[in-house]
Tab-separated table of C-alpha atoms in Angstrom:
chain	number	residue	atom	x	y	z
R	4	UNK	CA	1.783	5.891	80.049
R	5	UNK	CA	0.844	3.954	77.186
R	6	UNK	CA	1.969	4.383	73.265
R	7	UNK	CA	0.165	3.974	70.892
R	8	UNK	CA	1.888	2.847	67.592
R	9	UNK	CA	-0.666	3.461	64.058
R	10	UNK	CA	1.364	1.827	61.000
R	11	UNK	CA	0.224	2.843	57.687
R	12	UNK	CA	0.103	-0.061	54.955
R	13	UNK	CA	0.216	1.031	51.629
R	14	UNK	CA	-0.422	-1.217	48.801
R	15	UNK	CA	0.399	0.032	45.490
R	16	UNK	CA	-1.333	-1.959	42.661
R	17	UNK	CA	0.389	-1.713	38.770
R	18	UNK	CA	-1.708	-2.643	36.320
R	19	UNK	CA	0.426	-5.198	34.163
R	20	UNK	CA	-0.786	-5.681	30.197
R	21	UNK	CA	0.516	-8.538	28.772
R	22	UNK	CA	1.326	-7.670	24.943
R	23	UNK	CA	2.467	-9.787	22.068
R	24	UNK	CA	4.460	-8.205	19.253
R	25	UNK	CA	3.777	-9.040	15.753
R	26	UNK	CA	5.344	-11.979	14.241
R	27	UNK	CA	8.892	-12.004	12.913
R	28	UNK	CA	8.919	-11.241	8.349
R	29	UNK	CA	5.605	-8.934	8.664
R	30	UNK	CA	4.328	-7.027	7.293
R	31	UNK	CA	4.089	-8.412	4.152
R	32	UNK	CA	3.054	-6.555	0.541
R	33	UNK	CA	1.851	-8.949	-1.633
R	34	UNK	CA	-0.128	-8.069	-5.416
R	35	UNK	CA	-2.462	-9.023	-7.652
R	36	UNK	CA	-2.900	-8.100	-10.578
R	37	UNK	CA	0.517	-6.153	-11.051
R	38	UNK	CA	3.716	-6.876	-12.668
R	39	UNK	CA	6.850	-5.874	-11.161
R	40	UNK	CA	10.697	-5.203	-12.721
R	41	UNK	CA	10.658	-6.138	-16.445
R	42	UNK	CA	7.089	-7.183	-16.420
R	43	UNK	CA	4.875	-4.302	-18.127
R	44	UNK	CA	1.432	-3.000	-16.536
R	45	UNK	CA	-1.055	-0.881	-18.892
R	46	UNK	CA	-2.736	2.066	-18.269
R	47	UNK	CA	-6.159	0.913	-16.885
R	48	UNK	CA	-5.151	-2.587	-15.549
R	49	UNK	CA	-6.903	-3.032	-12.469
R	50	UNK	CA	-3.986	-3.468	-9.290
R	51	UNK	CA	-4.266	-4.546	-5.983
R	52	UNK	CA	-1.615	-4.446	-3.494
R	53	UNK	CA	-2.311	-6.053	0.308
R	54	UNK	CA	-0.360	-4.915	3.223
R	55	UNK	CA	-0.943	-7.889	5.869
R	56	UNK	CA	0.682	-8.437	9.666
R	57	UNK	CA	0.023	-11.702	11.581
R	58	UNK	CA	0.352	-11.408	15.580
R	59	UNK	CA	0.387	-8.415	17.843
R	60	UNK	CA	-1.969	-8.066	21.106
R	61	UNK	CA	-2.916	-5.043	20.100
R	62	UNK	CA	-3.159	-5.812	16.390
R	63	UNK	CA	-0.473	-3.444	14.546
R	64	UNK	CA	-1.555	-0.621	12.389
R	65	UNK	CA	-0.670	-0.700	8.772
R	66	UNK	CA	0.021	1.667	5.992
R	67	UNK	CA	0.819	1.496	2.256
R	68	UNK	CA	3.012	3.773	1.126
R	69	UNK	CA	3.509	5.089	-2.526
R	70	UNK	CA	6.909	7.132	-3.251
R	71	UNK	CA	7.432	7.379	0.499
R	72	UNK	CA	3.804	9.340	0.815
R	73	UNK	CA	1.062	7.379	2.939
R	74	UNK	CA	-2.085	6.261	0.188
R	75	UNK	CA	-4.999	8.299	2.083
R	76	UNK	CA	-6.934	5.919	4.597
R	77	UNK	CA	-10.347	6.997	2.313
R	78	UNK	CA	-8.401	5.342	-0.597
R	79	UNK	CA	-7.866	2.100	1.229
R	80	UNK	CA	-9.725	-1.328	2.787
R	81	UNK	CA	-9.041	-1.763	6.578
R	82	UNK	CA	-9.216	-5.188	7.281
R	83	UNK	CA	-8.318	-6.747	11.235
R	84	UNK	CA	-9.337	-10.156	12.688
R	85	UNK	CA	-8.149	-10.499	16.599
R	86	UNK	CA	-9.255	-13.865	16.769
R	87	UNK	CA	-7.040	-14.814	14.021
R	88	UNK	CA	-4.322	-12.011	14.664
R	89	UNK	CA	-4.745	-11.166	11.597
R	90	UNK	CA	-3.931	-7.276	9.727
R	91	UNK	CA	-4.943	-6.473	6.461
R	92	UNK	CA	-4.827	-3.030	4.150
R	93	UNK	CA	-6.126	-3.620	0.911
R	94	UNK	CA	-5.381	-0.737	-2.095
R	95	UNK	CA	-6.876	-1.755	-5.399
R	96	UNK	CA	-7.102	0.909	-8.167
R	97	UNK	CA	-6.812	1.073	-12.298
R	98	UNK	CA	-3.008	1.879	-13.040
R	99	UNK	CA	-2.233	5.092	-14.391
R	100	UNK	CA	0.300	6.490	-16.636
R	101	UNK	CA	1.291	8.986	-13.578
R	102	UNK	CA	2.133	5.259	-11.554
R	103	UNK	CA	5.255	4.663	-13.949
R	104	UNK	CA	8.537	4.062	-11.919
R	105	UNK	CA	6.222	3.749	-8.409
R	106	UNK	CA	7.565	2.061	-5.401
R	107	UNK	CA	5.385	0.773	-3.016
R	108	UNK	CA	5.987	-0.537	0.332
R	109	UNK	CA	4.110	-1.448	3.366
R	110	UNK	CA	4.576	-0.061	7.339
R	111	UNK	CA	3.638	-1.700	10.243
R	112	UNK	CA	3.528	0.108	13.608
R	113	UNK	CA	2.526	-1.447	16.985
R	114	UNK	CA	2.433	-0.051	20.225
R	115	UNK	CA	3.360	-1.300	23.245
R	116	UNK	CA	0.460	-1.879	26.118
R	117	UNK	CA	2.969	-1.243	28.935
R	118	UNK	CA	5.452	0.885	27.938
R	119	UNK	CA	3.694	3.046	25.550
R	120	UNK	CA	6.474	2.790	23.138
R	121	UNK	CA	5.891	2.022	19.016
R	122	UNK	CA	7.750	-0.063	17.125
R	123	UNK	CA	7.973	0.180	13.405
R	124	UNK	CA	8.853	-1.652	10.760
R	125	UNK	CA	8.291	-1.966	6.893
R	126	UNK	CA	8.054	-4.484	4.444
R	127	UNK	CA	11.347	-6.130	3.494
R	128	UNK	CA	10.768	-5.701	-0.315
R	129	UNK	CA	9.620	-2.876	-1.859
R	130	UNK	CA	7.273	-2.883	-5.409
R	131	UNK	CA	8.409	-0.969	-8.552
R	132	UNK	CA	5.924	-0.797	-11.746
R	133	UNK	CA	6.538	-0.183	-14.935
R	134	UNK	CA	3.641	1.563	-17.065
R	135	UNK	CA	4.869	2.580	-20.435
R	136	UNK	CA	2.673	4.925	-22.466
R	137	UNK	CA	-0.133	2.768	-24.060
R	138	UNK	CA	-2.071	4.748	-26.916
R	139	UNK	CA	-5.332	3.181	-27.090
R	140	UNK	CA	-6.343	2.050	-30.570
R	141	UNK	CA	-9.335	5.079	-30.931
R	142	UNK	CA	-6.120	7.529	-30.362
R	143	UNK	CA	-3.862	5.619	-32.924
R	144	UNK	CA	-3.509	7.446	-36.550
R	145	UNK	CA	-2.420	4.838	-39.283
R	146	UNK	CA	0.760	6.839	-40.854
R	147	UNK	CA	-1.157	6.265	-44.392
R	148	UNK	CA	-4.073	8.114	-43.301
R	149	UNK	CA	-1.965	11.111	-42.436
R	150	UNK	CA	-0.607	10.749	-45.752
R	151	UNK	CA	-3.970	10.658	-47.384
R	152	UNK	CA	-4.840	13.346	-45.131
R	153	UNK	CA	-2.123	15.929	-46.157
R	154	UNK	CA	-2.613	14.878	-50.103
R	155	UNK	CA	-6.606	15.730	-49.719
R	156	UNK	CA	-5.616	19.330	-48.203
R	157	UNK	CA	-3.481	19.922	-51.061
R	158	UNK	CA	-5.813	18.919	-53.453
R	159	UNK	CA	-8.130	21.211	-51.277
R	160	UNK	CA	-6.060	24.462	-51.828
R	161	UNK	CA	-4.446	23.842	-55.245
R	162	UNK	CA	-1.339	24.201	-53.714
R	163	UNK	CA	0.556	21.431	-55.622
């Protein structure tokens, strides 16, 4: 009697995606146009801040942040260069009164091809303006003109 032996070979392929994590002291918020600490902004300056990441296979995703609340993607520039690894976010907008005592910082997140896991990081410095209240000179009332104001209204009313 003869046996017959049947072996089964299975061969299991993994898929294996090589990833590169950002460079080490991103991301990086740098400005333009803004003062920071005892520097003073006005109400209208135009401000840009620029959230940027070097490195990362895939490129990271950034975020600028404003008081710990994301600025809406609408409100933003997207900006990402593989060939140069390069991640930018770009916020420009005229400074408001409401931006007084702001911190802004920037957040990085990559994920991991092969593991599926994010890492996240922010910016090592953070950006605090100062925007004290700015009358602009159509708003301004010379204090002699309010005099000469209130003396005409008397005059007006005979009440002297």
């Amino acid at each position: 009697m003869k046996s017959i032996f049947l072996a089964a070979v299975v061969v299991t392929l993994s898929t294996f995606v090589f990833g590169e994590r950002p460079w080490n002291g991103y991301p990086r918020l740098d400005t333009s146009g803004l003062n920071f600490e005892s520097h003073v902004n006005h109400v209208g300056d135009r401000a840009t801040l620029v959230c940027q990441s070097r490195g990362g296979d895939p490129l990271p995703t950034l975020t600028i942040y404003q008081n710990d609340s994301p600025i809406p993607r609408s409100a933003v520039l997207d900006l990402y260069h593989s060939k140069y690894k390069l991640s930018l976010v770009v916020y420009s907008w005229n400074v408001q009164r409401s931006d007084n005592g702001a911190v802004f910082k920037c957040k990085q997140e990559w994920t991991d091809p092969n593991t599926g896991e994010t890492a996240t990081s922010f910016s090592e410095t953070t950006k605090q303006i100062s925007v004290p209240y700015k009358r602009e000179l159509e708003d301004q009332i010379n204090e002699a003109e309010i005099l000469d104001f209130i003396d005409e209204l008397v005059r007006m009313t005979g009440s002297e």
